[in-house]
Short mmCIF file of C-alpha atoms in Angstrom, two decimals:
data_model
loop_
_atom_site.label_atom_id
_atom_site.label_comp_id
_atom_site.label_asym_id
_atom_site.label_seq_id
_atom_site.Cartn_x
_atom_site.Cartn_y
_atom_site.Cartn_z
CA MET A 249 151.54 134.95 131.58
CA VAL A 250 149.44 131.44 130.38
CA SER A 251 151.82 130.59 127.60
CA VAL A 252 154.74 130.63 130.79
CA THR A 253 152.47 128.55 132.76
CA SER A 254 151.69 126.09 129.91
CA SER A 255 155.67 125.52 128.90
CA GLU A 256 156.45 125.36 132.96
CA ALA A 257 153.84 122.27 132.81
CA SER A 258 154.98 120.75 129.79
CA ARG A 259 158.57 120.46 131.07
CA ASN A 260 157.12 118.78 134.08
CA ARG A 261 155.46 116.53 131.91
CA SER A 262 159.26 115.55 130.15
CA LYS A 263 160.61 112.48 131.29
CA LYS A 264 164.21 111.03 130.92
CA VAL A 265 163.49 108.06 128.68
CA CYS A 266 165.89 105.02 127.48
CA VAL A 267 164.75 103.26 124.80
CA ILE A 268 166.79 99.67 124.38
CA GLY A 269 167.03 98.90 120.82
CA ALA A 270 167.13 100.75 117.59
CA GLY A 271 165.74 98.28 115.09
CA PRO A 272 162.04 99.57 113.46
CA SER A 273 160.16 99.68 117.23
CA GLY A 274 162.92 101.37 118.89
CA LEU A 275 163.49 104.11 116.07
CA VAL A 276 159.85 105.10 115.94
CA SER A 277 159.41 104.91 119.49
CA ALA A 278 162.64 107.31 120.02
CA ARG A 279 160.91 109.89 117.17
CA GLU A 280 157.84 109.97 119.26
CA LEU A 281 158.92 110.44 122.64
CA ARG A 282 160.70 113.32 121.27
CA LYS A 283 158.05 114.89 119.67
CA GLU A 284 156.05 114.60 123.07
CA GLY A 285 159.13 116.52 124.63
CA HIS A 286 160.64 113.81 126.25
CA LYS A 287 164.72 113.53 126.79
CA VAL A 288 165.79 110.37 125.07
CA VAL A 289 168.77 108.12 124.79
CA VAL A 290 168.74 105.17 122.90
CA MET A 291 170.88 102.35 123.32
CA GLU A 292 171.85 99.97 120.44
CA GLN A 293 174.35 97.30 120.37
CA ASN A 294 175.28 97.36 116.94
CA ASN A 295 176.81 100.17 115.23
CA ASP A 296 174.42 101.38 112.90
CA VAL A 297 170.27 101.22 112.91
CA GLY A 298 168.28 98.61 111.99
CA GLY A 299 168.12 96.00 114.67
CA GLN A 300 167.25 92.72 112.64
CA TRP A 301 167.54 94.46 109.40
CA LEU A 302 171.31 94.96 109.75
CA TYR A 303 172.28 92.11 108.14
CA GLN A 304 175.51 90.51 109.80
CA PRO A 305 177.24 87.95 107.53
CA ASN A 306 179.60 86.81 109.93
CA VAL A 307 178.40 84.04 112.65
CA LYS A 308 181.54 82.23 113.26
CA GLU A 309 181.30 83.15 117.15
CA GLU A 310 177.66 82.18 117.24
CA ASP A 311 176.67 78.91 118.66
CA PRO A 312 175.21 76.90 115.65
CA LEU A 313 171.97 76.69 117.75
CA GLY A 314 172.15 79.83 119.44
CA SER A 315 172.43 78.79 123.05
CA VAL A 316 173.34 81.60 125.08
CA PRO A 317 176.45 82.36 127.12
CA THR A 318 175.88 82.78 130.84
CA ASN A 319 175.95 86.65 130.30
CA GLY A 320 172.49 86.36 128.37
CA ALA A 321 174.15 88.08 125.43
CA LEU A 322 174.24 86.60 121.78
CA LYS A 323 176.93 87.82 119.97
CA VAL A 324 174.76 87.91 116.78
CA HIS A 325 171.66 90.04 116.66
CA SER A 326 170.18 89.75 113.31
CA SER A 327 168.68 86.27 112.29
CA ILE A 328 168.50 87.44 108.23
CA TYR A 329 170.27 85.43 105.35
CA SER A 330 171.77 86.49 102.58
CA SER A 331 169.01 85.94 100.05
CA LEU A 332 166.19 86.92 102.38
CA ARG A 333 163.54 89.16 100.80
CA LEU A 334 160.66 90.63 102.41
CA THR A 335 157.36 88.65 102.21
CA SER A 336 154.76 91.96 102.54
CA PRO A 337 154.95 94.63 99.38
CA ARG A 338 156.73 98.02 100.34
CA GLU A 339 153.59 99.66 100.03
CA ILE A 340 151.96 98.62 103.39
CA MET A 341 155.46 98.53 105.25
CA GLY A 342 156.13 102.19 106.37
CA TYR A 343 155.22 104.16 108.94
CA SER A 344 152.29 106.37 108.59
CA ASP A 345 154.42 109.85 107.57
CA PHE A 346 156.96 108.03 105.68
CA PRO A 347 156.09 105.78 102.91
CA PHE A 348 158.61 103.15 101.98
CA LEU A 349 159.17 104.48 98.22
CA ALA A 350 161.01 102.74 95.74
CA LYS A 351 164.59 104.90 94.95
CA LYS A 352 166.50 104.91 92.02
CA GLY A 353 169.61 103.09 92.08
CA ARG A 354 168.44 101.05 94.73
CA ASP A 355 166.50 97.77 94.86
CA MET A 356 163.30 98.71 93.50
CA ARG A 357 161.28 95.78 93.61
CA ARG A 358 157.87 95.37 95.56
CA PHE A 359 159.34 92.76 97.57
CA PRO A 360 162.78 93.93 97.81
CA GLY A 361 165.84 92.24 99.65
CA HIS A 362 166.20 92.89 103.29
CA LYS A 363 169.07 95.63 102.53
CA GLU A 364 166.51 97.94 100.98
CA LEU A 365 164.48 97.96 104.40
CA TRP A 366 167.34 98.78 106.12
CA LEU A 367 168.20 101.68 104.15
CA TYR A 368 164.69 102.83 104.53
CA LEU A 369 165.36 102.85 108.55
CA LYS A 370 168.32 104.57 107.97
CA ASP A 371 166.34 107.06 105.79
CA PHE A 372 163.78 107.30 108.31
CA SER A 373 166.21 107.70 111.19
CA GLU A 374 168.03 110.69 109.21
CA ALA A 375 164.75 112.55 107.98
CA PHE A 376 163.59 112.53 111.76
CA GLY A 377 166.88 113.38 113.58
CA VAL A 378 166.57 109.98 115.42
CA ARG A 379 170.24 109.00 114.92
CA GLU A 380 171.71 111.70 117.17
CA MET A 381 169.55 110.22 119.86
CA ILE A 382 171.39 106.56 119.50
CA ARG A 383 174.61 105.70 121.27
CA PHE A 384 175.92 102.70 119.40
CA ASN A 385 178.14 99.74 120.35
CA VAL A 386 176.47 99.89 123.81
CA ARG A 387 174.81 96.88 125.37
CA VAL A 388 172.26 97.34 128.11
CA GLU A 389 173.44 94.58 131.24
CA PHE A 390 170.71 95.78 133.72
CA VAL A 391 167.55 97.43 133.92
CA GLY A 392 166.04 97.60 137.72
CA GLU A 393 163.85 99.79 139.74
CA GLU A 394 165.79 102.78 141.76
CA ASP A 395 165.62 101.38 145.54
CA LYS A 396 163.93 103.99 146.74
CA ASN A 397 160.91 104.73 148.94
CA GLU A 398 159.33 107.58 147.02
CA ASP A 399 156.09 108.26 145.22
CA VAL A 400 158.21 108.37 141.60
CA ARG A 401 159.43 105.59 140.35
CA ARG A 402 162.72 105.63 138.17
CA TRP A 403 165.02 103.18 136.86
CA ILE A 404 168.52 102.09 136.58
CA VAL A 405 169.88 101.28 133.45
CA ARG A 406 173.47 99.86 133.51
CA SER A 407 175.12 99.77 130.17
CA ARG A 408 178.61 98.76 129.06
CA GLU A 409 180.30 100.00 125.91
CA LYS A 410 181.11 97.11 123.49
CA LEU A 411 184.37 98.66 122.41
CA SER A 412 186.33 100.10 125.74
CA GLY A 413 184.32 97.80 128.18
CA LYS A 414 183.31 100.67 130.05
CA VAL A 415 180.53 100.49 132.29
CA ILE A 416 178.04 102.89 132.68
CA GLU A 417 174.99 103.53 135.27
CA GLU A 418 172.30 106.05 134.78
CA ILE A 419 168.93 106.86 136.43
CA PHE A 420 165.96 106.93 134.06
CA ASP A 421 162.21 108.02 134.68
CA ALA A 422 161.11 105.28 131.79
CA VAL A 423 162.41 102.59 130.01
CA VAL A 424 161.01 101.41 126.76
CA VAL A 425 162.28 97.88 125.92
CA ALA A 426 162.19 97.72 121.79
CA THR A 427 164.66 94.57 121.43
CA GLY A 428 162.71 92.67 118.73
CA HIS A 429 161.63 89.16 119.03
CA TYR A 430 163.80 87.48 116.25
CA SER A 431 167.11 86.79 117.77
CA HIS A 432 166.76 83.93 120.59
CA PRO A 433 166.46 80.70 118.91
CA ARG A 434 163.46 78.51 119.93
CA LEU A 435 164.64 74.59 119.71
CA PRO A 436 162.01 71.86 119.81
CA SER A 437 162.79 69.15 122.06
CA ILE A 438 163.43 65.90 120.36
CA LYS A 439 164.62 62.69 121.64
CA GLY A 440 168.40 61.71 120.93
CA MET A 441 168.87 65.67 120.01
CA ASP A 442 171.67 66.16 122.69
CA SER A 443 173.47 63.27 121.91
CA TRP A 444 173.09 63.67 118.05
CA LYS A 445 177.06 63.86 116.61
CA ARG A 446 176.17 65.47 113.54
CA LYS A 447 175.76 69.06 112.53
CA GLN A 448 173.22 70.92 114.26
CA VAL A 449 171.63 74.23 113.02
CA HIS A 450 169.27 76.89 113.85
CA SER A 451 168.17 79.25 111.22
CA HIS A 452 169.44 82.23 113.01
CA VAL A 453 172.82 81.27 112.10
CA TYR A 454 171.70 80.35 108.35
CA ARG A 455 173.36 82.93 105.99
CA VAL A 456 174.09 81.04 102.60
CA PRO A 457 173.71 77.40 101.18
CA GLY A 458 177.03 77.10 100.47
CA PRO A 459 178.27 74.92 103.54
CA PHE A 460 175.39 72.57 103.02
CA ARG A 461 176.29 71.48 98.97
CA ASN A 462 175.65 67.70 98.50
CA GLU A 463 174.53 67.01 102.10
CA VAL A 464 171.43 65.55 102.97
CA VAL A 465 169.53 68.27 105.23
CA VAL A 466 166.50 67.88 107.33
CA VAL A 467 164.67 71.30 107.77
CA VAL A 468 162.27 71.28 110.72
CA GLY A 469 159.53 73.56 110.71
CA ASN A 470 157.05 74.77 107.44
CA SER A 471 157.39 78.61 108.27
CA MET A 472 157.96 80.85 105.48
CA SER A 473 161.78 80.93 106.40
CA GLY A 474 161.68 76.91 106.46
CA GLN A 475 160.35 76.90 102.98
CA ASP A 476 162.33 79.89 101.54
CA ILE A 477 165.60 78.08 102.80
CA SER A 478 164.53 74.85 101.63
CA ILE A 479 164.18 76.24 98.06
CA GLU A 480 167.30 77.58 98.43
CA LEU A 481 168.94 74.53 99.51
CA VAL A 482 167.80 72.35 96.84
CA GLU A 483 169.78 74.17 94.91
CA VAL A 484 173.09 73.01 96.51
CA ALA A 485 172.05 69.95 98.79
CA LYS A 486 171.75 66.60 97.86
CA GLU A 487 168.50 65.71 99.22
CA VAL A 488 166.45 68.39 101.09
CA TYR A 489 163.76 67.08 104.05
CA LEU A 490 160.91 69.04 104.91
CA SER A 491 159.77 68.00 108.35
CA SER A 492 156.24 69.90 109.04
CA LYS A 493 154.02 69.61 111.52
CA SER A 494 151.14 68.96 109.42
CA LEU A 495 151.32 67.40 106.17
CA ASP A 496 148.31 69.54 105.22
CA ILE A 497 150.22 71.96 102.58
CA THR A 498 149.37 74.91 100.49
CA SER A 499 148.93 74.53 96.77
CA GLY A 500 151.88 76.95 96.37
CA LEU A 501 154.40 74.25 98.46
CA SER A 502 152.97 71.49 96.55
CA LYS A 503 153.97 72.55 93.31
CA VAL A 504 157.76 73.52 94.48
CA ILE A 505 157.62 70.00 95.98
CA SER A 506 156.79 68.54 92.82
CA LYS A 507 158.96 70.76 90.89
CA TYR A 508 161.92 69.59 92.95
CA PRO A 509 163.00 65.84 92.83
CA ASN A 510 165.44 66.34 95.97
CA LEU A 511 162.63 67.99 98.25
CA HIS A 512 160.73 65.84 100.08
CA LEU A 513 157.61 66.38 102.60
CA GLN A 514 158.03 65.01 105.98
CA PRO A 515 155.92 64.51 109.30
CA GLN A 516 157.11 65.52 112.73
CA ILE A 517 160.72 63.97 114.19
CA GLU A 518 160.20 61.00 116.25
CA CYS A 519 163.79 60.68 117.33
CA LEU A 520 167.50 61.25 116.45
CA LYS A 521 169.85 57.91 116.00
CA ASP A 522 173.34 58.36 117.15
CA ASP A 523 174.19 56.32 113.64
CA GLY A 524 172.72 59.49 112.03
CA ARG A 525 169.13 58.48 111.58
CA VAL A 526 166.59 60.80 111.81
CA ILE A 527 163.49 59.22 112.28
CA PHE A 528 160.29 60.23 111.93
CA VAL A 529 156.69 60.03 113.56
CA ASP A 530 155.62 57.96 110.51
CA GLY A 531 158.47 55.50 110.78
CA SER A 532 160.14 56.45 107.94
CA TRP A 533 163.79 57.45 108.59
CA VAL A 534 166.47 59.16 106.60
CA VAL A 535 170.58 59.27 107.59
CA ALA A 536 171.14 62.94 107.59
CA ASP A 537 174.43 65.32 107.44
CA THR A 538 172.49 68.39 109.23
CA ILE A 539 169.32 69.11 111.01
CA LEU A 540 168.20 72.89 109.96
CA TYR A 541 165.93 74.10 112.71
CA CYS A 542 163.28 76.98 111.43
CA THR A 543 161.46 76.42 114.59
CA GLY A 544 161.10 80.39 115.30
CA TYR A 545 162.28 82.62 118.14
CA SER A 546 161.59 83.23 121.82
CA TYR A 547 161.25 86.41 123.75
CA LYS A 548 164.12 86.97 126.20
CA PHE A 549 165.10 90.12 128.38
CA PRO A 550 168.03 88.86 130.05
CA PHE A 551 168.79 92.57 131.48
CA LEU A 552 165.41 92.97 132.79
CA GLU A 553 165.02 92.63 136.80
CA SER A 554 161.24 93.37 137.34
CA LYS A 555 161.11 90.96 140.56
CA GLY A 556 158.76 88.77 139.11
CA ARG A 557 156.27 91.62 137.72
CA VAL A 558 157.02 90.66 133.89
CA GLU A 559 157.72 86.82 133.01
CA VAL A 560 158.25 85.29 129.86
CA ASP A 561 156.61 81.85 130.42
CA ASP A 562 156.49 79.77 127.42
CA ASP A 563 156.88 82.83 125.06
CA ARG A 564 153.99 84.35 126.93
CA VAL A 565 155.41 87.74 128.02
CA GLY A 566 153.15 89.38 130.87
CA PRO A 567 151.26 90.13 132.11
CA LEU A 568 151.28 93.13 129.53
CA PHE A 569 148.01 95.40 128.86
CA GLU A 570 147.27 95.65 125.29
CA HIS A 571 150.79 94.02 125.10
CA THR A 572 152.46 97.13 125.90
CA PHE A 573 152.17 97.86 129.74
CA PRO A 574 152.86 95.62 132.57
CA PRO A 575 150.09 96.89 134.64
CA SER A 576 152.00 96.93 138.31
CA LEU A 577 155.13 98.81 136.41
CA SER A 578 153.14 101.01 134.16
CA PRO A 579 153.96 103.46 132.42
CA SER A 580 157.31 103.55 133.38
CA LEU A 581 158.01 100.82 132.14
CA SER A 582 156.75 99.57 128.64
CA PHE A 583 157.25 97.65 125.51
CA VAL A 584 157.13 97.95 122.00
CA GLY A 585 157.37 95.50 119.23
CA ILE A 586 156.01 92.05 121.20
CA PRO A 587 152.96 91.51 118.72
CA ARG A 588 153.26 89.22 115.52
CA LYS A 589 151.49 88.42 112.28
CA LEU A 590 150.58 92.13 111.87
CA ILE A 591 151.69 95.11 110.08
CA GLY A 592 154.28 96.08 111.86
CA PHE A 593 155.27 99.36 111.54
CA PRO A 594 152.06 101.27 111.59
CA PHE A 595 151.49 99.51 114.82
CA PHE A 596 154.65 100.00 116.77
CA GLU A 597 153.89 103.69 115.62
CA ALA A 598 150.73 103.52 117.32
CA GLN A 599 152.13 101.60 120.15
CA ALA A 600 154.72 104.60 120.32
CA LYS A 601 152.68 107.35 120.39
CA TRP A 602 150.54 105.70 123.17
CA ILE A 603 153.46 105.23 125.31
CA ALA A 604 154.67 108.73 124.78
CA GLN A 605 151.81 110.70 125.20
CA VAL A 606 150.82 108.49 128.59
CA LEU A 607 154.47 109.43 130.02
CA SER A 608 153.79 113.40 129.36
CA GLY A 609 150.45 112.78 130.60
CA LYS A 610 148.24 113.53 127.79
CA LEU A 611 146.70 110.37 127.94
CA SER A 612 146.07 107.81 131.30
CA LEU A 613 146.03 104.54 131.63
CA PRO A 614 143.11 102.57 133.52
CA SER A 615 143.82 101.26 137.16
CA SER A 616 146.01 98.36 137.75
CA ASP A 617 143.28 96.19 138.20
CA HIS A 618 141.54 97.15 135.48
CA MET A 619 144.51 96.31 133.15
CA LEU A 620 145.19 92.92 135.31
CA GLN A 621 142.01 92.14 134.62
CA SER A 622 141.97 92.86 130.50
CA VAL A 623 144.89 90.91 130.64
CA ALA A 624 143.06 87.65 132.48
CA ASP A 625 140.36 87.86 129.73
CA PHE A 626 142.64 88.02 127.11
CA TYR A 627 144.33 84.85 128.15
CA ARG A 628 141.23 83.04 128.41
CA SER A 629 139.83 84.42 125.25
CA ARG A 630 143.29 82.69 123.65
CA ASP A 631 142.93 79.54 125.77
CA LEU A 632 139.10 78.93 124.51
CA ALA A 633 140.16 79.89 121.02
CA GLY A 634 142.79 77.00 121.36
CA VAL A 635 145.86 79.29 120.80
CA PRO A 636 148.85 77.64 122.03
CA LYS A 637 149.99 79.73 124.88
CA HIS A 638 153.54 80.53 122.68
CA ASN A 639 151.38 82.24 120.32
CA THR A 640 149.90 84.25 122.68
CA HIS A 641 151.65 87.10 120.59
CA ASP A 642 150.59 86.19 117.16
CA ILE A 643 147.48 88.71 116.50
CA ALA A 644 146.71 88.26 112.85
CA ASP A 645 143.65 90.23 113.41
CA PHE A 646 143.26 93.66 111.28
CA ARG A 647 140.42 94.53 113.67
CA TYR A 648 142.45 94.51 116.94
CA CYS A 649 145.01 96.73 114.83
CA ASP A 650 142.23 99.23 114.71
CA LYS A 651 140.94 99.20 118.00
CA TYR A 652 144.63 99.52 119.48
CA ALA A 653 144.60 102.75 117.31
CA ASP A 654 141.62 104.15 119.07
CA TYR A 655 143.42 104.19 122.50
CA VAL A 656 145.54 106.77 120.73
CA GLY A 657 143.55 108.42 118.14
CA PHE A 658 145.97 106.72 115.44
CA PRO A 659 144.05 106.25 112.22
CA HIS A 660 142.77 102.87 111.63
CA LEU A 661 144.67 100.91 109.31
CA GLU A 662 143.99 101.94 105.24
CA GLU A 663 141.49 99.34 103.68
CA TRP A 664 144.06 99.24 100.85
CA ARG A 665 146.76 98.09 103.46
CA LYS A 666 144.75 95.39 104.17
CA LEU A 667 143.64 94.38 100.86
CA LEU A 668 147.27 94.52 99.53
CA CYS A 669 148.36 92.44 102.57
CA LEU A 670 146.08 89.64 102.05
CA SER A 671 146.75 89.58 98.29
CA ALA A 672 150.21 88.60 98.81
CA LEU A 673 149.22 86.08 101.55
CA ASP A 674 146.85 84.53 99.13
CA ASN A 675 149.08 84.57 96.31
CA SER A 676 151.96 83.49 98.13
CA GLN A 677 149.96 79.94 99.42
CA GLU A 678 149.13 79.54 95.54
CA ASN A 679 152.41 80.37 94.02
CA LEU A 680 155.25 79.98 96.34
CA GLU A 681 158.21 80.62 93.92
CA THR A 682 156.94 83.54 91.87
CA TYR A 683 154.66 85.68 94.58
CA ARG A 684 157.10 88.26 94.76
CA ASP A 685 157.81 88.52 91.43
CA SER A 686 154.34 87.83 89.77
CA TRP A 687 151.36 89.70 91.27
CA ASP A 688 147.76 90.40 89.71
CA ASP A 689 146.62 93.52 92.49
CA HIS A 690 147.64 96.43 90.02
CA GLU A 691 144.42 98.04 90.48
CA LEU A 692 144.87 97.50 94.60
CA LEU A 693 148.34 99.28 93.99
CA GLN A 694 146.99 102.19 92.26
CA GLU A 695 144.54 103.14 94.90
CA ALA A 696 147.36 102.75 97.48
CA MET A 697 149.37 104.73 95.50
CA GLN A 698 146.76 107.77 94.86
CA SER A 699 145.79 107.45 98.76
CA SER A 700 147.37 110.42 101.01
CA HIS A 701 149.96 107.96 102.79
CA PHE A 702 151.86 108.76 99.10
CA THR A 703 150.52 111.51 97.80
CA ASN A 704 150.79 114.02 100.88
CA TYR A 705 154.40 112.52 101.09
CA ASN A 706 157.28 115.35 99.57
CA SER A 707 160.62 113.19 99.65
#
């Protein structure tokens, strides 16, 4: 008798949930939701899993600056270039119970190319039966509350099959937004940019260096991608000028600039002139063929109608309690994968577990007022620390990851994972060109491989 009651209760707690996106955050969300007994439909606009990691070589149809058409949909989701390799060692990247192992016949390097991570995500989706929950080639066009005066909030999700054009409208108890944050180009505002007649492209559509052969290229943005692409371009371009907000650079970048006579460090751009000149803030200038913007990405949710209750203000998505739940729409609307600058996969997994257990009633959220106050306190702390608004979701703090894990009883990040992450970061700042292939963290690596993360896994 007790078991019947218990199964009925669990059925009542089961929700019909739509997950938008089948990248790293969407795949683990689907798994955790189903584990909690929810009925899950994942909607993915591409023809396979992977999200950002599903490499799309053909970018001919995309606007060079990634300008979004009126329907709010980019033609290309992935921003990955052909030669891209991971900036973190594979050991730290895996989900808690599915290590990112080197496999014979594949890219076995510690810092493999992008295809290897995509294959890992495919392996994950097959190992846990996630693939069967996914509808491929389906673009979500609208998500909004069902207009009924009931106590229970439900969501209308309208999607379009990309091949047939057929539009489907469905009702879900909850929606998890897992669309990633590396697709919609973020561009600077530079005087003369709109009238500059030469080539301007965002790294979103950069794939290979060939088209820049014998050109003078100005690369804007000294991020990892800006540095990587500059190093790749020096092999084919006539001159490469890396324009950076700060001229206080790492010794690793300094070594690279000393090595290549056609790679130059420049300050920020002051303005662009119609005759092709790019004028920098220190008064120096060059005549360039192309400006390549490696200036990052913006959060965009063109499908979401939240009636102003979730907004993106200069890349601050909010209000979101702990980067996950909008207080006035929780728990039926949630976001996975908003935070940046952290060890992503375990964090997304913790988010997914939390959402799944809140939806099933195992865990509860604080009151809406408490959540709003928490968000306000967080914003204030960021402002006091001098963090620009557009960096609101850049965490860069292991302590926060551990605090977050406590919400859901998820294990803290292993010490070896933290130390391997820091070791790779230090090595990249010292040895920018070689850190992926030459390292000195062998003892840490041995400790990692002897941990339960690897020894408990039977492939």
